[in-house]
Structures are given as C-alpha cells and as structure tokens.
C-alpha cells in the first residue's frame, strides 16, 4: 500500500496463492482463523515498546486524523503493518518503496499493506490483522510467524481513494530476511532507525501543490510523507519520543506525488 495527500491511497494487485521470495516460489502462509483480536498479544514485548502499547490503547481517532470512516460503513477495507524491530542502531521500523513504474504514487515509501481479501475474515474483527500479515509477506518476503501483533490503531479514511485503513502494530520478534518480491510493485524494502525518525534534522513539512501540508521525514535516501509520515508522526508524539523540530522547514512536492 502507498500513501499520499492528507491520508492515503493504496493499490492491491491480483495475487496468486504463491509469491516469489528470494527467487523461489513460496506458498502463502496460513495464519489460521481466529475470533475477534485473538491474534493480538502483549506478552514478552521489549520494555521500550511500552509507550507505543499505551498510545495504541488510549489514542482517539481524531488525534490521528480528521478523516474518519463513513458512518454508513462504506469504503474499501485495507490494512497496513506498522512493524517495529530492533536493529544494530536500536528500535527501527520496516518500510518499503513503491516501484517507479507504477501508475499511481510511484516511488513513494510506505508501510507494507493493502486491501482485505475475502479469506482474511471479518474487517470488523481479525480481518485487518490477517491482511496486514499477508500483504507484508507478499510485498517483502517477511515470515509472518516471526511477527507478534500487539495493537491496532483507529481506522482512518482516505477520501480520494475511498480506502478505510487499519494500522496494525507489530513486534518483529524473530526477524527474517526481507527484500523485493515483485519488482513491478516494489523498488526496495528497508528499515529506518527510530532515532533517525526522531532526529529534528531529518524532519520537515511536506507541501503539496494542492495546498496540503503534512509531516515528512528525510531518511534512508527517501522522503516519507503523506499517510505513512502522519502515522509515524502521531506515534512518536503520543509515545513521548518526539523531539522539537522546525515545522517551518518545507519540502515541496509536485503534482505527480
């Protein structure tokens, strides 16, 4: 899934039950059927994730975005995986960059994610959890068995694309190799240290020709903005990790963004 404008837009390709991982075919993992949020667990999380867990349990929808899902229930249901790991430089987040040849949002960094499939289950319960893991596996080759889901943020609405997005929080308990699965969809897969995301020197305000202003991060040779940057910005803020930064520092975007 990619994200742009004040919220996000996303694409979901027709996929088969097998995806290429590391150059070899791999059967899509069966994550099992669960009722409600049975896939969520806070057991054994590293202490540094406690502020994120607390934020996920207390944050209100309008503290994340002014665009909320229609009360009618309309909208295309989707999910993204906000995956925290621990690398050589401490806590980090997994991101991906969309292929430059795509028709929409080419080259934009995003969380792994996409639309819910019927087999993912009920979008009101465990469907987004299963979709987030499935999409992350299909897009990055990640082994979902090494991911511990521990929280879900309020659903957000993307008016321009009619997507209802559920951000699913995960802990990369057992990291596995990741990389580009389909180069027609993904240009690269990378991690970003949280310390880089909180560094005031890496922060700016993205300005779109439409008039939209939003948080942005200049990290790992990428400009992270739109929905992805908005979620990261709010998580840093409510987890108490945010450091004062210059909001007058602007990064202009063009109409293709």
CSV table of C-alpha atoms in Angstrom, one decimal:
chain,number,residue,atom,x,y,z
A,1,UNK,CA,0.0,0.0,0.0
A,2,UNK,CA,1.2,3.5,-0.7
A,3,UNK,CA,0.1,6.7,1.0
A,4,UNK,CA,-0.3,10.2,-0.2
A,5,UNK,CA,-2.1,13.5,0.2
A,6,UNK,CA,-3.7,14.1,3.6
A,7,UNK,CA,-4.3,10.5,4.2
A,8,UNK,CA,-3.5,7.6,1.9
A,9,UNK,CA,-4.3,5.8,-1.3
A,10,UNK,CA,-3.5,2.2,-2.0
A,11,UNK,CA,-3.4,-0.4,-4.7
A,12,UNK,CA,-3.9,-4.1,-4.5
A,13,UNK,CA,-2.9,-6.4,-7.3
A,14,UNK,CA,-4.4,-9.7,-8.2
A,15,UNK,CA,-2.2,-12.2,-6.5
A,16,UNK,CA,-1.9,-16.0,-6.6
A,17,UNK,CA,-1.5,-18.3,-3.7
A,18,UNK,CA,2.2,-18.4,-4.3
A,19,UNK,CA,4.6,-15.5,-4.3
A,20,UNK,CA,8.3,-15.3,-5.2
A,21,UNK,CA,10.5,-14.9,-2.2
A,22,UNK,CA,14.3,-14.8,-2.6
A,23,UNK,CA,13.9,-16.0,-6.1
A,24,UNK,CA,12.0,-19.2,-5.2
A,25,UNK,CA,8.2,-19.9,-5.1
A,26,UNK,CA,6.7,-19.8,-1.6
A,27,UNK,CA,3.2,-20.8,-0.5
A,28,UNK,CA,1.2,-18.1,1.2
A,29,UNK,CA,1.2,-18.8,4.9
A,30,UNK,CA,-2.0,-19.9,6.6
A,31,UNK,CA,-2.3,-17.7,9.7
A,32,UNK,CA,-5.4,-19.7,10.9
A,33,UNK,CA,-8.9,-18.5,11.7
A,34,UNK,CA,-9.3,-16.5,14.9
A,35,UNK,CA,-12.2,-14.9,16.6
A,36,UNK,CA,-12.0,-11.2,17.4
A,37,UNK,CA,-8.5,-10.0,18.2
A,38,UNK,CA,-7.1,-13.4,19.2
A,39,UNK,CA,-4.0,-12.7,17.1
A,40,UNK,CA,-3.1,-9.8,19.4
A,41,UNK,CA,-0.6,-10.4,22.3
A,42,UNK,CA,1.4,-8.1,24.5
A,43,UNK,CA,3.3,-10.8,26.2
A,44,UNK,CA,7.1,-10.6,26.1
A,45,UNK,CA,7.4,-7.3,24.3
A,46,UNK,CA,10.6,-5.3,24.9
A,47,UNK,CA,10.2,-2.6,27.5
A,48,UNK,CA,10.9,0.2,25.0
A,49,UNK,CA,7.7,-0.6,23.2
A,50,UNK,CA,5.6,0.1,26.3
A,51,UNK,CA,4.9,3.7,25.3
A,52,UNK,CA,3.7,2.6,21.9
A,53,UNK,CA,1.4,-0.1,23.5
A,54,UNK,CA,0.0,2.6,25.9
A,55,UNK,CA,-0.6,5.0,23.0
A,56,UNK,CA,-2.4,2.4,20.9
A,57,UNK,CA,-4.8,1.7,23.8
A,58,UNK,CA,-5.6,5.4,24.5
A,59,UNK,CA,-5.3,7.3,21.3
A,60,UNK,CA,-8.6,8.6,19.8
A,61,UNK,CA,-9.4,8.6,16.1
A,62,UNK,CA,-9.4,12.4,15.7
A,63,UNK,CA,-6.0,12.5,17.4
A,64,UNK,CA,-4.7,10.6,14.4
A,65,UNK,CA,-6.6,12.3,11.5
A,66,UNK,CA,-9.6,14.4,10.8
A,67,UNK,CA,-10.7,11.9,8.1
A,68,UNK,CA,-12.6,9.1,9.7
A,69,UNK,CA,-14.5,6.2,8.1
A,70,UNK,CA,-18.1,6.9,6.9
A,71,UNK,CA,-20.7,6.0,9.5
A,72,UNK,CA,-22.5,4.2,6.7
A,73,UNK,CA,-19.8,1.6,6.7
A,74,UNK,CA,-18.8,2.5,3.1
A,75,UNK,CA,-15.2,2.4,1.9
A,76,UNK,CA,-12.7,-0.1,0.7
A,77,UNK,CA,-11.3,-2.0,3.7
A,78,UNK,CA,-7.5,-2.2,3.9
A,79,UNK,CA,-4.7,-2.6,6.5
A,80,UNK,CA,-1.0,-1.7,6.9
A,81,UNK,CA,1.6,-3.3,9.1
A,82,UNK,CA,3.5,-0.9,11.3
A,83,UNK,CA,6.3,-3.2,12.2
A,84,UNK,CA,8.8,-2.4,14.9
A,85,UNK,CA,12.1,-4.3,15.1
A,86,UNK,CA,15.4,-3.9,16.8
A,87,UNK,CA,18.5,-3.5,14.7
A,88,UNK,CA,22.1,-2.5,15.1
A,89,UNK,CA,21.1,1.0,16.0
A,90,UNK,CA,18.2,0.1,18.2
A,91,UNK,CA,14.5,0.3,17.6
A,92,UNK,CA,13.5,0.6,13.9
A,93,UNK,CA,10.5,0.5,11.5
A,94,UNK,CA,10.1,-1.6,8.3
A,95,UNK,CA,9.2,0.4,5.2
A,96,UNK,CA,9.1,-0.2,1.5
A,97,UNK,CA,9.3,2.0,-1.6
A,98,UNK,CA,6.9,1.6,-4.5
A,99,UNK,CA,8.2,0.9,-7.9
A,100,UNK,CA,8.8,4.0,-10.1
A,101,UNK,CA,6.9,2.5,-13.0
A,102,UNK,CA,3.5,2.3,-11.1
A,103,UNK,CA,0.7,4.4,-12.4
A,104,UNK,CA,0.0,6.0,-9.0
A,105,UNK,CA,2.2,7.1,-6.2
A,106,UNK,CA,5.3,5.8,-7.9
A,107,UNK,CA,8.5,5.8,-5.8
A,108,UNK,CA,6.7,6.6,-2.6
A,109,UNK,CA,7.8,5.0,0.7
A,110,UNK,CA,5.0,3.3,2.7
A,111,UNK,CA,4.2,0.6,5.2
A,112,UNK,CA,3.5,-2.8,3.8
A,113,UNK,CA,-0.2,-3.3,3.3
A,114,UNK,CA,-3.2,-3.4,1.0
A,115,UNK,CA,-6.8,-4.3,0.6
A,116,UNK,CA,-8.5,-7.0,2.6
A,117,UNK,CA,-9.2,-10.3,0.7
A,118,UNK,CA,-12.4,-12.3,1.5
A,119,UNK,CA,-10.2,-15.0,3.1
A,120,UNK,CA,-8.8,-12.5,5.6
A,121,UNK,CA,-12.0,-12.6,7.5
A,122,UNK,CA,-14.3,-10.0,9.1
A,123,UNK,CA,-13.0,-6.4,8.6
A,124,UNK,CA,-14.6,-5.5,11.9
A,125,UNK,CA,-12.5,-8.1,13.9
A,126,UNK,CA,-9.4,-10.1,12.8
A,127,UNK,CA,-9.6,-9.3,9.1
A,128,UNK,CA,-7.2,-6.4,9.2
A,129,UNK,CA,-4.7,-8.4,11.3
A,130,UNK,CA,-4.6,-11.2,8.8
A,131,UNK,CA,-4.5,-8.8,5.8
A,132,UNK,CA,-1.6,-6.8,7.3
A,133,UNK,CA,0.5,-10.0,7.7
A,134,UNK,CA,-0.5,-11.4,4.3
A,135,UNK,CA,0.4,-8.2,2.5
A,136,UNK,CA,3.7,-7.8,4.3
A,137,UNK,CA,4.6,-11.4,3.3
A,138,UNK,CA,3.6,-10.8,-0.3
A,139,UNK,CA,5.4,-7.5,-0.6
A,140,UNK,CA,8.6,-8.0,1.4
A,141,UNK,CA,9.0,-11.8,1.8
A,142,UNK,CA,8.7,-11.4,5.6
A,143,UNK,CA,7.9,-14.6,7.5
A,144,UNK,CA,4.7,-13.7,9.5
A,145,UNK,CA,5.5,-16.4,12.0
A,146,UNK,CA,8.2,-14.1,13.4
A,147,UNK,CA,5.8,-11.2,13.9
A,148,UNK,CA,3.9,-10.6,17.1
A,149,UNK,CA,0.9,-8.3,16.6
A,150,UNK,CA,0.2,-6.2,19.7
A,151,UNK,CA,-2.1,-3.4,18.9
A,152,UNK,CA,-4.4,-1.7,16.4
A,153,UNK,CA,-4.8,2.0,15.8
A,154,UNK,CA,-8.2,3.6,15.0
A,155,UNK,CA,-9.3,3.1,11.4
A,156,UNK,CA,-8.7,6.1,9.1
A,157,UNK,CA,-10.4,7.2,5.9
A,158,UNK,CA,-8.9,8.3,2.6
A,159,UNK,CA,-11.5,10.3,0.7
A,160,UNK,CA,-9.5,10.5,-2.6
A,161,UNK,CA,-9.3,6.7,-2.8
A,162,UNK,CA,-12.2,5.6,-0.6
A,163,UNK,CA,-9.9,3.4,1.5
A,164,UNK,CA,-10.6,2.6,5.1
A,165,UNK,CA,-7.2,1.8,6.6
A,166,UNK,CA,-6.5,0.0,9.8
A,167,UNK,CA,-2.9,0.4,11.0
A,168,UNK,CA,-1.8,-2.8,12.7
A,169,UNK,CA,1.1,-2.7,15.1
A,170,UNK,CA,3.7,-5.5,15.3
A,171,UNK,CA,6.9,-6.5,17.0
A,172,UNK,CA,9.4,-8.3,14.8
A,173,UNK,CA,10.1,-10.9,17.4
A,174,UNK,CA,12.1,-13.2,15.1
A,175,UNK,CA,13.5,-11.2,12.2
A,176,UNK,CA,13.8,-12.9,8.8
A,177,UNK,CA,15.4,-11.7,5.6
A,178,UNK,CA,13.2,-9.3,3.6
A,179,UNK,CA,13.5,-7.8,0.1
A,180,UNK,CA,11.7,-7.0,-3.1
A,181,UNK,CA,9.3,-9.8,-4.0
A,182,UNK,CA,7.8,-8.3,-7.2
A,183,UNK,CA,9.9,-5.5,-8.7
A,184,UNK,CA,6.9,-4.4,-10.7
A,185,UNK,CA,5.3,-3.3,-7.4
A,186,UNK,CA,8.2,-2.6,-5.1
A,187,UNK,CA,11.5,-0.8,-5.7
A,188,UNK,CA,13.1,-1.6,-2.3
A,189,UNK,CA,12.5,-2.7,1.3
A,190,UNK,CA,14.3,-1.1,4.1
A,191,UNK,CA,14.3,-0.3,7.8
A,192,UNK,CA,14.6,3.1,9.4
A,193,UNK,CA,16.0,3.5,13.0
A,194,UNK,CA,13.6,5.3,15.3
A,195,UNK,CA,16.5,7.5,16.3
A,196,UNK,CA,16.6,8.8,12.7
A,197,UNK,CA,12.9,9.5,12.7
A,198,UNK,CA,13.1,11.5,16.0
A,199,UNK,CA,16.2,13.4,14.8
A,200,UNK,CA,15.0,17.0,14.3
A,201,UNK,CA,17.4,17.4,11.4
A,202,UNK,CA,15.5,14.7,9.5
A,203,UNK,CA,12.1,16.3,9.9
A,204,UNK,CA,10.2,18.7,7.7
A,205,UNK,CA,6.8,19.8,6.4
A,206,UNK,CA,5.8,18.4,3.0
A,207,UNK,CA,3.9,20.9,0.9
A,208,UNK,CA,1.7,19.6,-2.0
A,209,UNK,CA,0.6,21.9,-4.8
A,210,UNK,CA,-3.0,21.2,-3.7
A,211,UNK,CA,-2.3,23.1,-0.5
A,212,UNK,CA,-1.9,20.1,1.7
A,213,UNK,CA,0.8,20.5,4.5
A,214,UNK,CA,1.9,17.5,6.5
A,215,UNK,CA,4.8,16.0,8.4
A,216,UNK,CA,7.7,14.4,6.4
A,217,UNK,CA,10.9,12.5,7.2
A,218,UNK,CA,14.1,12.6,5.1
A,219,UNK,CA,15.6,9.2,6.0
A,220,UNK,CA,17.4,6.4,4.2
A,221,UNK,CA,17.6,8.4,1.0
A,222,UNK,CA,13.8,8.7,1.0
A,223,UNK,CA,11.2,11.3,1.6
A,224,UNK,CA,8.5,9.8,3.8
A,225,UNK,CA,5.3,11.8,3.7
A,226,UNK,CA,1.5,11.5,3.5
A,227,UNK,CA,-0.3,8.8,5.4
A,228,UNK,CA,2.8,6.9,6.4
A,229,UNK,CA,4.5,10.0,7.8
A,230,UNK,CA,1.3,11.0,9.5
A,231,UNK,CA,1.0,7.8,11.4
A,232,UNK,CA,4.7,7.8,12.3
A,233,UNK,CA,4.4,11.4,13.5
A,234,UNK,CA,1.5,10.7,15.7
A,235,UNK,CA,3.1,7.5,17.2
A,236,UNK,CA,6.3,9.4,18.0
A,237,UNK,CA,4.2,12.2,19.6
A,238,UNK,CA,1.9,10.0,21.8
A,239,UNK,CA,4.7,7.6,22.7
A,240,UNK,CA,6.7,10.6,24.1
A,241,UNK,CA,9.5,10.1,21.6
A,242,UNK,CA,9.0,13.3,19.6
A,243,UNK,CA,11.7,15.9,19.8
A,244,UNK,CA,11.1,19.6,19.0
A,245,UNK,CA,11.7,20.2,15.2
A,246,UNK,CA,11.4,23.1,12.8
A,247,UNK,CA,8.0,23.0,11.3
A,248,UNK,CA,8.8,25.9,9.0
A,249,UNK,CA,11.3,23.8,7.1
A,250,UNK,CA,9.4,22.8,4.0
A,251,UNK,CA,9.9,20.2,1.3
A,252,UNK,CA,7.9,21.0,-1.9
A,253,UNK,CA,6.1,18.2,-3.7
A,254,UNK,CA,4.9,18.1,-7.3
A,255,UNK,CA,1.5,17.2,-8.8
A,256,UNK,CA,2.8,13.7,-9.6
A,257,UNK,CA,3.2,12.9,-5.9
